[in-house]
Amino acid sequence: MHSLKRYSVFLGMVLFIVVHTKINDMNKKRDDIELKDYPMALKIDKISLDINLYLDKTLDEGLEIHEVSFRDNGPMVISGHSGIGPNALFNDLFYLDIRDKIILVKDGYQYTYELFQITSFTKGSKIQINASFDYLYLVTCDLFNMQKQWIFSSKIAKIDKI
């Protein structure tokens, strides 16, 4: 009975979390986010990427989901490390080509996105993205130039209920 009590306390603790993120060079605090629909999964068959995404993870842990992703009808923006070490989860993004598929599993749906643009930019610079729900942006560092980052832009091609 004691372990059941600990289990129910643990479940109670994970129902709501507060997530902190850094976007547009400003620290912003998110409201409590209900976890009933999470985790999410990011899958890219071409590069054998299949990882769970959690709201409480930070870029220091390999991936971060940015605040813009939680606005009603906003795009999904995910940053991930490239380089050396176990948290370099986006190293293989550079093998992607235009029209490759990226899958996001969330809220009981499988969203299939089609990659339409791969762009480099100077780290710290502002970039313009489409603010619509239809878009998924994957952002990572350049493997050779520490002052450069890449954004992989994709748009929903198909939605399936799972």
CSV table of C-alpha atoms in Angstrom, one decimal:
chain,number,residue,atom,x,y,z
A,1,MET,CA,0.0,0.0,0.0
A,2,HIS,CA,2.9,2.3,0.8
A,3,SER,CA,4.3,2.1,-2.8
A,4,LEU,CA,0.8,2.7,-4.2
A,5,LYS,CA,0.6,5.9,-2.2
A,6,ARG,CA,4.0,7.0,-3.5
A,7,TYR,CA,2.8,6.2,-7.1
A,8,SER,CA,-0.4,8.3,-6.7
A,9,VAL,CA,1.7,11.2,-5.2
A,10,PHE,CA,4.1,11.0,-8.2
A,11,LEU,CA,1.2,11.0,-10.7
A,12,GLY,CA,-0.3,14.0,-8.9
A,13,MET,CA,3.0,15.8,-9.2
A,14,VAL,CA,3.3,15.3,-12.9
A,15,LEU,CA,-0.2,16.4,-13.8
A,16,PHE,CA,1.0,20.0,-14.1
A,17,ILE,CA,4.4,21.5,-14.7
A,18,VAL,CA,5.9,24.9,-15.3
A,19,VAL,CA,8.3,25.0,-18.2
A,20,HIS,CA,10.9,27.7,-18.7
A,21,THR,CA,12.4,28.5,-22.1
A,22,LYS,CA,14.5,31.1,-23.8
A,23,ILE,CA,13.1,32.5,-27.0
A,24,ASN,CA,14.0,35.7,-28.8
A,25,ASP,CA,16.7,36.3,-26.2
A,26,MET,CA,14.2,36.7,-23.4
A,27,ASN,CA,13.4,34.4,-20.5
A,28,LYS,CA,9.7,33.7,-20.5
A,29,LYS,CA,7.7,31.7,-18.0
A,30,ARG,CA,4.9,29.4,-19.4
A,31,ASP,CA,1.7,28.8,-17.5
A,32,ASP,CA,1.1,25.4,-16.0
A,33,ILE,CA,0.6,22.9,-18.9
A,34,GLU,CA,-1.6,19.9,-18.5
A,35,LEU,CA,0.3,16.7,-19.4
A,36,LYS,CA,-2.6,14.6,-20.5
A,37,ASP,CA,-1.5,14.8,-24.1
A,38,TYR,CA,2.2,14.3,-23.6
A,39,PRO,CA,4.8,13.0,-24.3
A,40,MET,CA,5.0,13.7,-28.0
A,41,ALA,CA,7.2,11.9,-30.4
A,42,LEU,CA,9.3,13.1,-33.3
A,43,LYS,CA,10.1,10.6,-36.0
A,44,ILE,CA,12.2,11.0,-39.2
A,45,ASP,CA,12.5,7.6,-40.9
A,46,LYS,CA,15.1,8.8,-43.4
A,47,ILE,CA,17.6,9.3,-40.6
A,48,SER,CA,16.2,6.8,-38.1
A,49,LEU,CA,15.3,9.4,-35.6
A,50,ASP,CA,12.5,8.4,-33.2
A,51,ILE,CA,12.5,10.3,-29.9
A,52,ASN,CA,10.0,11.2,-27.3
A,53,LEU,CA,9.6,14.9,-26.6
A,54,TYR,CA,8.7,16.2,-23.1
A,55,LEU,CA,7.7,19.7,-22.1
A,56,ASP,CA,10.1,19.8,-19.1
A,57,LYS,CA,13.3,19.1,-21.1
A,58,THR,CA,15.7,21.9,-22.0
A,59,LEU,CA,18.2,22.3,-24.7
A,60,ASP,CA,20.9,21.2,-22.2
A,61,GLU,CA,19.2,17.8,-22.3
A,62,GLY,CA,19.3,17.6,-26.1
A,63,LEU,CA,16.0,19.1,-27.2
A,64,GLU,CA,13.7,21.9,-26.3
A,65,ILE,CA,10.2,22.8,-27.4
A,66,HIS,CA,9.8,26.5,-27.6
A,67,GLU,CA,7.0,28.6,-26.1
A,68,VAL,CA,5.6,29.6,-29.5
A,69,SER,CA,4.6,25.9,-29.9
A,70,PHE,CA,1.9,26.3,-27.1
A,71,ARG,CA,0.0,29.2,-28.5
A,72,ASP,CA,-3.4,28.4,-30.1
A,73,ASN,CA,-2.8,27.5,-33.7
A,74,GLY,CA,0.9,28.4,-33.5
A,75,PRO,CA,3.7,26.5,-35.2
A,76,MET,CA,5.8,23.9,-33.5
A,77,VAL,CA,9.4,25.0,-32.9
A,78,ILE,CA,11.9,22.5,-31.6
A,79,SER,CA,15.6,23.2,-31.0
A,80,GLY,CA,18.1,20.3,-30.8
A,81,HIS,CA,21.9,19.9,-30.3
A,82,SER,CA,24.3,19.0,-33.1
A,83,GLY,CA,27.9,18.2,-32.5
A,84,ILE,CA,29.5,15.8,-30.0
A,85,GLY,CA,28.1,13.9,-27.1
A,86,PRO,CA,24.9,12.0,-26.1
A,87,ASN,CA,22.7,15.1,-26.3
A,88,ALA,CA,23.6,15.8,-30.0
A,89,LEU,CA,20.3,14.5,-31.2
A,90,PHE,CA,20.0,16.6,-34.4
A,91,ASN,CA,23.3,15.6,-36.0
A,92,ASP,CA,21.7,13.7,-38.9
A,93,LEU,CA,19.3,16.5,-39.9
A,94,PHE,CA,21.9,17.5,-42.4
A,95,TYR,CA,21.1,14.3,-44.4
A,96,LEU,CA,17.6,15.6,-45.1
A,97,ASP,CA,16.4,16.8,-48.5
A,98,ILE,CA,13.5,19.0,-49.6
A,99,ARG,CA,10.3,17.0,-49.6
A,100,ASP,CA,11.5,14.5,-46.9
A,101,LYS,CA,8.9,13.7,-44.3
A,102,ILE,CA,9.0,14.5,-40.6
A,103,ILE,CA,6.4,13.0,-38.3
A,104,LEU,CA,5.1,14.5,-35.0
A,105,VAL,CA,2.8,12.3,-32.9
A,106,LYS,CA,0.7,14.5,-30.5
A,107,ASP,CA,-2.7,14.6,-29.1
A,108,GLY,CA,-3.8,11.2,-30.6
A,109,TYR,CA,-2.8,12.4,-34.1
A,110,GLN,CA,0.1,11.7,-36.4
A,111,TYR,CA,1.1,14.9,-38.2
A,112,THR,CA,3.2,14.3,-41.3
A,113,TYR,CA,5.2,17.3,-42.4
A,114,GLU,CA,7.0,17.8,-45.6
A,115,LEU,CA,10.3,19.6,-45.5
A,116,PHE,CA,10.3,22.6,-47.9
A,117,GLN,CA,13.2,24.8,-46.9
A,118,ILE,CA,16.6,24.4,-45.2
A,119,THR,CA,18.2,27.8,-44.2
A,120,SER,CA,21.3,28.9,-42.4
A,121,PHE,CA,21.5,32.0,-40.3
A,122,THR,CA,23.9,33.7,-37.9
A,123,LYS,CA,23.4,32.7,-34.3
A,124,GLY,CA,21.5,35.3,-32.3
A,125,SER,CA,20.0,36.9,-35.4
A,126,LYS,CA,16.2,37.2,-35.8
A,127,ILE,CA,14.5,35.1,-38.3
A,128,GLN,CA,10.9,35.2,-39.6
A,129,ILE,CA,8.7,32.1,-39.4
A,130,ASN,CA,5.2,31.5,-40.4
A,131,ALA,CA,3.0,31.7,-37.3
A,132,SER,CA,0.5,29.1,-38.5
A,133,PHE,CA,-0.3,25.8,-36.9
A,134,ASP,CA,0.6,24.1,-40.2
A,135,TYR,CA,4.3,24.5,-39.7
A,136,LEU,CA,7.1,22.7,-37.9
A,137,TYR,CA,10.6,24.2,-37.5
A,138,LEU,CA,13.6,22.2,-36.4
A,139,VAL,CA,16.5,24.4,-35.3
A,140,THR,CA,20.1,23.2,-34.7
A,141,CYS,CA,23.7,24.4,-34.7
A,142,ASP,CA,26.1,24.1,-37.6
A,143,LEU,CA,28.5,21.2,-37.1
A,144,PHE,CA,31.6,23.3,-38.2
A,145,ASN,CA,30.8,27.0,-37.6
A,146,MET,CA,29.8,27.8,-34.0
A,147,GLN,CA,28.3,31.2,-35.1
A,148,LYS,CA,25.9,29.6,-37.5
A,149,GLN,CA,22.6,27.8,-37.0
A,150,TRP,CA,20.2,26.0,-39.4
A,151,ILE,CA,16.4,25.9,-39.5
A,152,PHE,CA,14.6,23.0,-41.2
A,153,SER,CA,11.1,24.3,-42.2
A,154,SER,CA,8.3,22.0,-42.9
A,155,LYS,CA,4.5,22.2,-43.5
A,156,ILE,CA,1.8,19.7,-42.7
A,157,ALA,CA,1.1,17.3,-45.6
A,158,LYS,CA,-1.2,14.8,-43.9
A,159,ILE,CA,-3.0,14.3,-40.5
A,160,ASP,CA,-4.0,10.9,-39.3
A,161,LYS,CA,-5.9,10.0,-36.2
A,162,ILE,CA,-4.1,7.2,-34.3
